[in-house]
CSV table of C-alpha atoms and ligand atoms in Angstrom, one decimal:
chain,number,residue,atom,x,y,z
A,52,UNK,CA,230.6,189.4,134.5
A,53,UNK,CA,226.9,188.9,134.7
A,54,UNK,CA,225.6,190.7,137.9
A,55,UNK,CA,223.1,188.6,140.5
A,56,UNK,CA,220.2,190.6,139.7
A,57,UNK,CA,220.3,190.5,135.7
A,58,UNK,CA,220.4,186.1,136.0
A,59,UNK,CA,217.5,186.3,138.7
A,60,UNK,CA,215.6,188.7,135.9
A,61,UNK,CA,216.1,185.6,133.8
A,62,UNK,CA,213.8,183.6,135.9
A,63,UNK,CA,210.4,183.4,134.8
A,64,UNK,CA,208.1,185.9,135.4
A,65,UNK,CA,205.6,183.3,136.9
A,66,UNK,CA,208.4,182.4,139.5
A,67,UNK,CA,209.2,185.7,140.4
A,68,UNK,CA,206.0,186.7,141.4
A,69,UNK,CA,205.3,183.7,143.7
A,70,UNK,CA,204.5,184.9,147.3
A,71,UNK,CA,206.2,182.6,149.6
A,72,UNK,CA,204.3,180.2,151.8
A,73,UNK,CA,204.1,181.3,155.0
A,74,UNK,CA,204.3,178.5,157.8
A,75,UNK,CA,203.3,178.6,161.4
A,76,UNK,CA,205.6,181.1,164.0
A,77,UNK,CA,208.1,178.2,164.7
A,78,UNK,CA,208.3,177.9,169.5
A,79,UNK,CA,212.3,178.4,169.1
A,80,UNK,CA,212.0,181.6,167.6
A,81,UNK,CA,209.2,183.1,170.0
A,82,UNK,CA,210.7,182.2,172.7
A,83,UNK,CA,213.9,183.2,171.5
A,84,UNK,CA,212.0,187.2,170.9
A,85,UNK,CA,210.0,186.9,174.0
A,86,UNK,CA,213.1,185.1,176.4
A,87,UNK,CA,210.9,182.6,177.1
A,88,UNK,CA,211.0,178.6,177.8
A,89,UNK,CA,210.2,176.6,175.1
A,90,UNK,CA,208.0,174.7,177.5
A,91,UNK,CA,206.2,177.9,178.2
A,92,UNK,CA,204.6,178.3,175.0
A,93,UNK,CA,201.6,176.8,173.4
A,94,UNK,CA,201.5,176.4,169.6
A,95,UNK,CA,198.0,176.0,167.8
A,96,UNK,CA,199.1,177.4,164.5
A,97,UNK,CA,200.0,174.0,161.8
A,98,UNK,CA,197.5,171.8,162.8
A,99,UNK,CA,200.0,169.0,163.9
A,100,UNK,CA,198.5,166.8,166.4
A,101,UNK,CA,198.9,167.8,169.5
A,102,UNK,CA,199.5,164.3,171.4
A,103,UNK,CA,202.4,163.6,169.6
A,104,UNK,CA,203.9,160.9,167.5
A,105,UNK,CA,201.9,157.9,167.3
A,106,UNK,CA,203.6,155.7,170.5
A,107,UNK,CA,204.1,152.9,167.8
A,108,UNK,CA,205.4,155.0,165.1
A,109,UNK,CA,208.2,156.4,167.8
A,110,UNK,CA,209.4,153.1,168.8
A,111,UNK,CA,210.1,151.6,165.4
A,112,UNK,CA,212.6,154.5,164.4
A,113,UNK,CA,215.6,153.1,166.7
A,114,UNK,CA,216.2,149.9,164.5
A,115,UNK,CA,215.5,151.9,161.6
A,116,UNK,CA,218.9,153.9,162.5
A,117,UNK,CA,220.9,151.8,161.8
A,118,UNK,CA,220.0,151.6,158.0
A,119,UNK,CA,220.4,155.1,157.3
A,120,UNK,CA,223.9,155.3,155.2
A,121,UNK,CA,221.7,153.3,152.5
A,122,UNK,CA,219.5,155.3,150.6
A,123,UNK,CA,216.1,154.3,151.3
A,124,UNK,CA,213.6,151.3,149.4
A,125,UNK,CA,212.7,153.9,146.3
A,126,UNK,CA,209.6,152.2,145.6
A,127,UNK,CA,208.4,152.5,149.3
A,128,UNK,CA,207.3,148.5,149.0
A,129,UNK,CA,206.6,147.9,152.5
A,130,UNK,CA,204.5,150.8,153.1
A,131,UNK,CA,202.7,150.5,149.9
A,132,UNK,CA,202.0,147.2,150.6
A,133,UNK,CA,200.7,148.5,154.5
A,134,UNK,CA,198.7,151.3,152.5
A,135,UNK,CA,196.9,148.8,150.1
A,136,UNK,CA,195.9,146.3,152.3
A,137,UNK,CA,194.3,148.8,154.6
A,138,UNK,CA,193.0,150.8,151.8
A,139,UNK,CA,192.4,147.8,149.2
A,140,UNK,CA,193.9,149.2,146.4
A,141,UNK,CA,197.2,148.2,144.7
A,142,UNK,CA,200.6,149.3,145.1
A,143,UNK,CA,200.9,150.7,141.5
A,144,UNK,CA,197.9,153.1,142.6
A,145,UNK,CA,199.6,154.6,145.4
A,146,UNK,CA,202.1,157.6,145.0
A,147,UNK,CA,204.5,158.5,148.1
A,148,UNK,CA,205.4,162.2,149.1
A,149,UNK,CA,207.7,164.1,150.7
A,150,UNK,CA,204.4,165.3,152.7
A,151,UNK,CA,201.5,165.2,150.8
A,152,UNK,CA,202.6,169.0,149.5
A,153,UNK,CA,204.9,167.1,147.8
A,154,UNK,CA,202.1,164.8,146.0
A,155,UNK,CA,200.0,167.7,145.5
A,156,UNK,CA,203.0,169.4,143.3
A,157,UNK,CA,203.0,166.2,141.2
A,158,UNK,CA,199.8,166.1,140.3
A,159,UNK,CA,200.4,169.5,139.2
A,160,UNK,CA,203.7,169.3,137.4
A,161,UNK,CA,202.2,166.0,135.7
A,162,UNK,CA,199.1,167.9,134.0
A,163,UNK,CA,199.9,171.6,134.0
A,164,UNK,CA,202.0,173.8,132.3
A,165,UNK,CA,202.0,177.8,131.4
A,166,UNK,CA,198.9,178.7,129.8
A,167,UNK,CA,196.7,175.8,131.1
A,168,UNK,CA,194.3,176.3,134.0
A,169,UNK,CA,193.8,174.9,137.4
A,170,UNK,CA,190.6,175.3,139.6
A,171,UNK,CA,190.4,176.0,143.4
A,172,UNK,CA,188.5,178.0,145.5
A,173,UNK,CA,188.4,181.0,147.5
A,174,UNK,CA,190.0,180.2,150.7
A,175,UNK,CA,191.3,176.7,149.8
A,176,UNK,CA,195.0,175.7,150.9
A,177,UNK,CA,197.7,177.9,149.8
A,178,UNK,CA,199.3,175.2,148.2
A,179,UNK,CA,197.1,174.3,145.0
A,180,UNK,CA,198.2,178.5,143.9
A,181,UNK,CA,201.8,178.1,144.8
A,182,UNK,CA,201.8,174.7,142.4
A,183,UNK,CA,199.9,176.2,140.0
A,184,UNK,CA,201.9,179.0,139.2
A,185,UNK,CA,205.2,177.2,139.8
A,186,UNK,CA,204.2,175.4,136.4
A,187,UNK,CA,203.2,178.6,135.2
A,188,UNK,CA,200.0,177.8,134.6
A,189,UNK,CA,196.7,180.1,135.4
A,190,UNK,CA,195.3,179.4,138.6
A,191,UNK,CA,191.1,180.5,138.3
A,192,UNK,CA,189.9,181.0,142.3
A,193,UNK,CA,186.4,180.6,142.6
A,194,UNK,CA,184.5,182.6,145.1
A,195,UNK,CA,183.3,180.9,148.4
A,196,UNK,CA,179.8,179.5,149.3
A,197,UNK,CA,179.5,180.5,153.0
A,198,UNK,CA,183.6,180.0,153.2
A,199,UNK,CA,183.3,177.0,151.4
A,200,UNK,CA,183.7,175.3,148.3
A,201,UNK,CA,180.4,176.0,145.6
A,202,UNK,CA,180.8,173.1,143.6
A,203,UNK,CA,178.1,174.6,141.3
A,204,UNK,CA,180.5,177.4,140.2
A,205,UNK,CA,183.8,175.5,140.2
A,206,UNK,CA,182.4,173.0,137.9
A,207,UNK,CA,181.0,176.3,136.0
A,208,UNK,CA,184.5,177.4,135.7
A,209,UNK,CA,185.8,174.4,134.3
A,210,UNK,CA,186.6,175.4,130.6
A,211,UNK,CA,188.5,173.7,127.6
A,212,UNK,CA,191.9,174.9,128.8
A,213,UNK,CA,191.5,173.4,132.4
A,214,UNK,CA,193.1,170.5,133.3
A,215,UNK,CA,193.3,170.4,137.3
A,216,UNK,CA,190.3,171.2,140.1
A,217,UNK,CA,192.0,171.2,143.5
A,218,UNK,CA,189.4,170.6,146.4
A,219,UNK,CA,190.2,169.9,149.9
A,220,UNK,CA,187.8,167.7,151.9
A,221,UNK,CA,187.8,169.1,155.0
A,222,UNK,CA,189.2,172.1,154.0
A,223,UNK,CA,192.1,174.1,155.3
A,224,UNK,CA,191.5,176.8,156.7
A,225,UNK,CA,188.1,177.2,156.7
A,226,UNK,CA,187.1,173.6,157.9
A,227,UNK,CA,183.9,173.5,155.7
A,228,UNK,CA,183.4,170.0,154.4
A,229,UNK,CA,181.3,168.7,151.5
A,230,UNK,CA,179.3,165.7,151.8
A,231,UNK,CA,180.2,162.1,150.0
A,232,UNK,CA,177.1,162.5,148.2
A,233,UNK,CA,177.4,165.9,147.4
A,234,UNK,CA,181.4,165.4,146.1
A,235,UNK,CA,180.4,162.0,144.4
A,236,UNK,CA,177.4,164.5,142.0
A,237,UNK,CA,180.4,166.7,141.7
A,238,UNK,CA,182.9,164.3,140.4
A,239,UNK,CA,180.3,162.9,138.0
A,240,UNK,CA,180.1,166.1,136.2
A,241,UNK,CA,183.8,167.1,136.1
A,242,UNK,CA,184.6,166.2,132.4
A,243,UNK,CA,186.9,163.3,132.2
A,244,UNK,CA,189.6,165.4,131.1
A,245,UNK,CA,190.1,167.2,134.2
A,246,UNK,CA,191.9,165.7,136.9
A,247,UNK,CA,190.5,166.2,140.3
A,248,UNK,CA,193.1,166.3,143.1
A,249,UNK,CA,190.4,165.8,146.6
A,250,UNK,CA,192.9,166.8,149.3
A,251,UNK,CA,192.2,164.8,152.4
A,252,UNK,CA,194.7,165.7,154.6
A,253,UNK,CA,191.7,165.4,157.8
A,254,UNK,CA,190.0,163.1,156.3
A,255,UNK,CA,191.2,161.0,159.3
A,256,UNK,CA,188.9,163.2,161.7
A,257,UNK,CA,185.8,162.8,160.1
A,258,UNK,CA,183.0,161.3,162.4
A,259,UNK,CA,182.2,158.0,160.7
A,260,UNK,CA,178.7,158.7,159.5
A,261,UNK,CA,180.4,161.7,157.5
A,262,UNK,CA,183.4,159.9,156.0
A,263,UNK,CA,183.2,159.2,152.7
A,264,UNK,CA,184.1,155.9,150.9
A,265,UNK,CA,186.4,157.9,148.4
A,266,UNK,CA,188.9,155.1,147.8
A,267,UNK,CA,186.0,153.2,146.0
A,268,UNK,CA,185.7,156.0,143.8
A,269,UNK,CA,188.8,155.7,141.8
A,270,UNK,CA,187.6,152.6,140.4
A,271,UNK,CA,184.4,154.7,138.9
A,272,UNK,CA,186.7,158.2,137.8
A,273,UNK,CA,190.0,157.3,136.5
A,274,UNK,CA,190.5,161.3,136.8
A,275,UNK,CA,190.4,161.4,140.3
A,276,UNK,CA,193.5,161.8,142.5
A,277,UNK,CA,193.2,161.2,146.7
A,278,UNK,CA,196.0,162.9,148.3
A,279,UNK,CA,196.2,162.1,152.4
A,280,UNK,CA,198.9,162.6,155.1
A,281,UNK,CA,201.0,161.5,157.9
A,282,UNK,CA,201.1,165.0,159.0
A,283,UNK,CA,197.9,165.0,160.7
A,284,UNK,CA,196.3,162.5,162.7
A,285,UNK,CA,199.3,159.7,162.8
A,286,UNK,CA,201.5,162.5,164.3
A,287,UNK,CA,204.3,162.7,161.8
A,288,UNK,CA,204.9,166.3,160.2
A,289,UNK,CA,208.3,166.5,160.9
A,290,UNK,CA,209.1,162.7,158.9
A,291,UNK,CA,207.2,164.5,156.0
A,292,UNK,CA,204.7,161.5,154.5
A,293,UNK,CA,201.8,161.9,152.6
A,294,UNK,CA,200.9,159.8,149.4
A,295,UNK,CA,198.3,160.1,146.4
A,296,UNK,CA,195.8,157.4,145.4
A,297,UNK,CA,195.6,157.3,141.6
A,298,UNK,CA,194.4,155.7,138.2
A,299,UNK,CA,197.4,153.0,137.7
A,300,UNK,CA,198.3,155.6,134.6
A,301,UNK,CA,198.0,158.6,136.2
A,302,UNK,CA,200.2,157.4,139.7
A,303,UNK,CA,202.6,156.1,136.7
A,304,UNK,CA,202.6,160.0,135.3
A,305,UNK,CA,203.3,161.4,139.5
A,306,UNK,CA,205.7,159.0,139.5
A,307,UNK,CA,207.6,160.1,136.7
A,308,UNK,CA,208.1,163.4,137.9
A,309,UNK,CA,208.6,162.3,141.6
A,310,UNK,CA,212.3,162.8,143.0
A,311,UNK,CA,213.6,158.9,143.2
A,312,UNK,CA,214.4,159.0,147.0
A,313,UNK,CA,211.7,161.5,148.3
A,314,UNK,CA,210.7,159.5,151.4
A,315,UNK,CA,212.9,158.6,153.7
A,316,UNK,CA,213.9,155.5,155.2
A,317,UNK,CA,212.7,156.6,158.7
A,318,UNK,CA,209.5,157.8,157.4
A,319,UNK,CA,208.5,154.8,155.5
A,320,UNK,CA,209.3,152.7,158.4
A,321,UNK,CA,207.6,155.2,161.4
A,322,UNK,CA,204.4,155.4,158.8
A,323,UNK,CA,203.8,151.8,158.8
A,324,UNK,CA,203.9,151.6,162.9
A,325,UNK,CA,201.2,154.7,162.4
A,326,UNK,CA,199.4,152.9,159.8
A,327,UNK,CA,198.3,150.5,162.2
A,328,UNK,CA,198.0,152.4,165.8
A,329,UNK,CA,194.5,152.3,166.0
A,330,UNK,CA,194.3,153.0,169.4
A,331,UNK,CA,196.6,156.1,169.3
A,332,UNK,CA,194.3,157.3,165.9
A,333,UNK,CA,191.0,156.4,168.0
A,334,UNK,CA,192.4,158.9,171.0
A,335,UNK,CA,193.7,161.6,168.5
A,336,UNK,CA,190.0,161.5,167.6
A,337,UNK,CA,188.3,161.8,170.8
A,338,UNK,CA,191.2,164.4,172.4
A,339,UNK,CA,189.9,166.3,168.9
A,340,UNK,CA,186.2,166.3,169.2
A,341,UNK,CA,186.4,166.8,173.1
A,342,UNK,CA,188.5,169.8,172.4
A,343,UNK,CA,186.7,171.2,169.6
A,344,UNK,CA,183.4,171.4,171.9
A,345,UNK,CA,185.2,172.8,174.7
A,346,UNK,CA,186.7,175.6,172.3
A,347,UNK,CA,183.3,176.3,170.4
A,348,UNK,CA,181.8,176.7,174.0
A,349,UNK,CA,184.4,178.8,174.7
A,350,UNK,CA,183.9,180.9,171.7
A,351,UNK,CA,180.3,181.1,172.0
A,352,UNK,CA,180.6,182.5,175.7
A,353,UNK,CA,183.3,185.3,174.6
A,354,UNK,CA,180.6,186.1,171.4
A,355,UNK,CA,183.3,184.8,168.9
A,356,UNK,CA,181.7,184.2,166.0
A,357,UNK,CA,183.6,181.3,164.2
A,358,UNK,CA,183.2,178.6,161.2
A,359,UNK,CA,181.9,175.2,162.3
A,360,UNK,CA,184.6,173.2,160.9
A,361,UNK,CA,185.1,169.3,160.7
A,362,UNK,CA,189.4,169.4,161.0
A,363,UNK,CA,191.3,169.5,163.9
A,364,UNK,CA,191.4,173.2,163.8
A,365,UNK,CA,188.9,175.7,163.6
A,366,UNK,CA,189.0,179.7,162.6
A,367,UNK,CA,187.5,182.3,164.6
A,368,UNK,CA,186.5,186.0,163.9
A,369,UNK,CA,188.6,187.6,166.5
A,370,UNK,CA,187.9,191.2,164.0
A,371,UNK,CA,191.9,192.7,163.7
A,372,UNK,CA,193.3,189.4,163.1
A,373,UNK,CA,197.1,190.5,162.7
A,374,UNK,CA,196.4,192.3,165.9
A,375,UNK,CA,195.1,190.2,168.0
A,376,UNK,CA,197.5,188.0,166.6
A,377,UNK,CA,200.5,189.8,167.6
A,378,UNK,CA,198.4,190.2,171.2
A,379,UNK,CA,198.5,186.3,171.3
A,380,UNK,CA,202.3,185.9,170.9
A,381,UNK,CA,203.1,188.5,173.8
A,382,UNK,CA,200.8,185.9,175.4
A,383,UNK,CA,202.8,183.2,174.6
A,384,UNK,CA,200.4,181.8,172.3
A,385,UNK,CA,200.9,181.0,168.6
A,386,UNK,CA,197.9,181.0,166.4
A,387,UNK,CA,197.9,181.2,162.9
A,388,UNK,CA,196.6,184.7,160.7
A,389,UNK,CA,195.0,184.2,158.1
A,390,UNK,CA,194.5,187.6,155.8
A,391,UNK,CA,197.0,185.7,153.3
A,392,UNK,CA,194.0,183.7,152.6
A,393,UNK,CA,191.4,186.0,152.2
A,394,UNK,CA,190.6,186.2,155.9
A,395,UNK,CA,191.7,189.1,158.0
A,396,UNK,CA,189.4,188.9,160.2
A,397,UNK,CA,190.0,185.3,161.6
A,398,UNK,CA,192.3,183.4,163.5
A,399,UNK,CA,192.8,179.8,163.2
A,400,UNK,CA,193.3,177.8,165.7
A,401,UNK,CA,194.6,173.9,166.1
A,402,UNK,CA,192.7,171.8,168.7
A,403,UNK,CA,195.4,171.4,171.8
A,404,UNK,CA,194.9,169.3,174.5
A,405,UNK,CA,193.1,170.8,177.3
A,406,UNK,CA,196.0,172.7,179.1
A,407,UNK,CA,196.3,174.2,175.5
A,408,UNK,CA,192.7,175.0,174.8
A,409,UNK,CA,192.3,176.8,178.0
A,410,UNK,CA,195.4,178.7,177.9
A,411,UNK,CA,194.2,180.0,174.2
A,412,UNK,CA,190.8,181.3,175.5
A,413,UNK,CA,192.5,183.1,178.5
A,414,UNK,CA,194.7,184.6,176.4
A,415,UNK,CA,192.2,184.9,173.4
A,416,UNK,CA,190.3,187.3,176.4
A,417,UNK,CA,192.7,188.8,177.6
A,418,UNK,CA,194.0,189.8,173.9
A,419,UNK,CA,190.4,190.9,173.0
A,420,UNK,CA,190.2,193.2,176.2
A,421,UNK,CA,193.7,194.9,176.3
B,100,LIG,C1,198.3,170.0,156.4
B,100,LIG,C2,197.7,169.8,155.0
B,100,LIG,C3,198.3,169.0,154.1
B,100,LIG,C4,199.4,168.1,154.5
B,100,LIG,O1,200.7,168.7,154.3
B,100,LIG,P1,201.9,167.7,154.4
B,100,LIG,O2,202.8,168.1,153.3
B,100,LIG,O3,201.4,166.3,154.2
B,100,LIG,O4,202.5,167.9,155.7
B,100,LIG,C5,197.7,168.9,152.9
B,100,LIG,N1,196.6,169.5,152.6
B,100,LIG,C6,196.0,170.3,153.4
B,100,LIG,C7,194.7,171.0,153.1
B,100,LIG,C8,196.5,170.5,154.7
B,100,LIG,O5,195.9,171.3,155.6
């Protein structure tokens, strides 16, 4: 008889020592501690978007229903073909996800393996590690520039074994963002061996005047690799959507290694209803930017310092983080800690509406005077 914990010391050592990824403090389960009503907590800790699902996305899921005993359209056709005419490129570009985590593991499982390299920064989205050392590969974290990503050193740290840079544009949890020209110099020196996987899960958010055209640039780097969401702005975390723009060869490679059914029939149908709400993306915008100005104010008035960020979330230096976490929940307010990525001293925060905004900073004062 082979006893549990001799076959999990079979496992390898690179799985083992993964640290779990910890999500945002589910509202069940605080109000479940605290004995609490659901509807009396406000949750600003994943980023999810805080008016809802898109109003088109929620009424194409009833006749969608009826469908589900069949296994869904594998090749996700319909929303491909959504995705590449608002995107102009072709279906055999795109790449679908169980949540653009899912894409992101791809990418990795396509081009790494245990003793190649991957490239991310200091603070960057827990993910890219998690991915990289699933595939046992070496994950090289470059320090921040002013919590951000020093493109400078990252491409400095490119070397003959790496294979993978992972950059997120805005980035999680920071909310720094790089420039188009800026990333477009950096993608020019990357070495055409080295995939780049640009993470634009808030791309969405941008202002126009700072979004960048990076769809045209797969034509010019056949190493690059887009990964975006439906988690975000269109409202649809819980469907879990995201897809990858790609090289035709390289979205062939993601493919291969892509579970045959990994998006759901309800979530290819609800995506292409959110594909085209403009009206309910146009608001998500302006409820974020409203409420981003109301909470920097807010910030600025309780001496906060924080980190001007271009998401729908920002992080704030609150000092004890796990403390005034913790101060936060008896509150009734979930934010999300952040020591796990290098931060201990910040809090970050999603953009509410403004019921949820101004709750947070009462409670944010409260916590900070207790
Ligand atoms: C939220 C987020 C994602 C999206 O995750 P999904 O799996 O699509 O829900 C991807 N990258 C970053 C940086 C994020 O913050």
């Amino acid at each position: 008889m082979v006893k549990l914990m001799d076959l999990c010391d079979y496992a390898p050592g690179y799985i083992r020592s993964i640290a779990p990824y910890q999500p945002g403090k589910p509202i069940s389960e605080l109000a479940r501690e605290l004995g609490l009503n659901e509807a009396d907590i406000v949750k600003l800790a994943s980023n999810e978007n805080p008016l809802g699902i898109s109003p088109k996305a929620a009424a194409s899921i009833p006749g969608a229903i009826g469908e589900l005993a069949r296994y869904p359209d594998g090749s996700g056709y319909e929303l491909k073909q959504a995705l590449g005419s608002k995107l102009g490129v072709t279906a055999s570009r795109i790449v679908l996800g169980n949540g653009s985590n899912d894409v992101l593991e791809m990418a990795a499982r396509a081009f790494l393996a245990p003793g190649i390299k991957a490239v991310y920064a200091q603070h960057a989205f827990a993910v890219y590690p998690l991915a990289t050392q699933a595939c046992g590969a070496i994950g090289v974290e470059v320090p921040a520039r002013d919590y951000g990503h020093d493109l400078a050193a990252m491409l400095r740290a490119i070397d003959r074994d790496t294979r993978v840079v992972f950059i997120a544009n805005p980035n999680n949890p920071t909310g720094t963002f790089v420039a188009p020209g800026e990333m477009h110099a950096f993608l020019r020196q990357v070495p055409a061996g080295v995939l780049v996987v640009l993470d634009e899960a808030y791309q969405e958010y941008l202002p126009a005047e700072l979004r960048a055209d990076s769809v045209a640039w797969l034509s010019e780097f056949p190493n690059l690799v887009i990964t975006r969401t439906f988690s975000k702005i269109y409202g649809l975390a819980g469907l879990r959507l995201g897809y990858a723009l790609a090289h035709e060869r390289v979205a062939d490679l993601m493919n291969r290694v892509r579970q045959p059914f990994n998006a759901n029939s309800i979530a290819l149908v609800a995506a292409v209803a959110a594909l085209n709400d403009e009206a309910f993306i146009q608001r998500s915008r302006d409820v974020n930017f409203e409420g981003m100005a109301y909470l920097t104010e807010g910030f600025k008035r309780l001496e906060l310092s924080f980190i001007p960020s271009q998401g729908n979330f920002i992080s704030v230096r609150v000092g004890d983080g796990a403390e005034v976490f913790r101060r936060l929940l008896k509150r009734g307010v979930i934010v999300r800690p952040i020591a796990g990525y290098g931060l201990p001293q910040h809090l970050r925060v999603t953009i509410g509406m403004p019921a949820e905004n101004e709750r947070l900073l009462r409670a944010l004062e409260d916590a900070l005077h207790e």
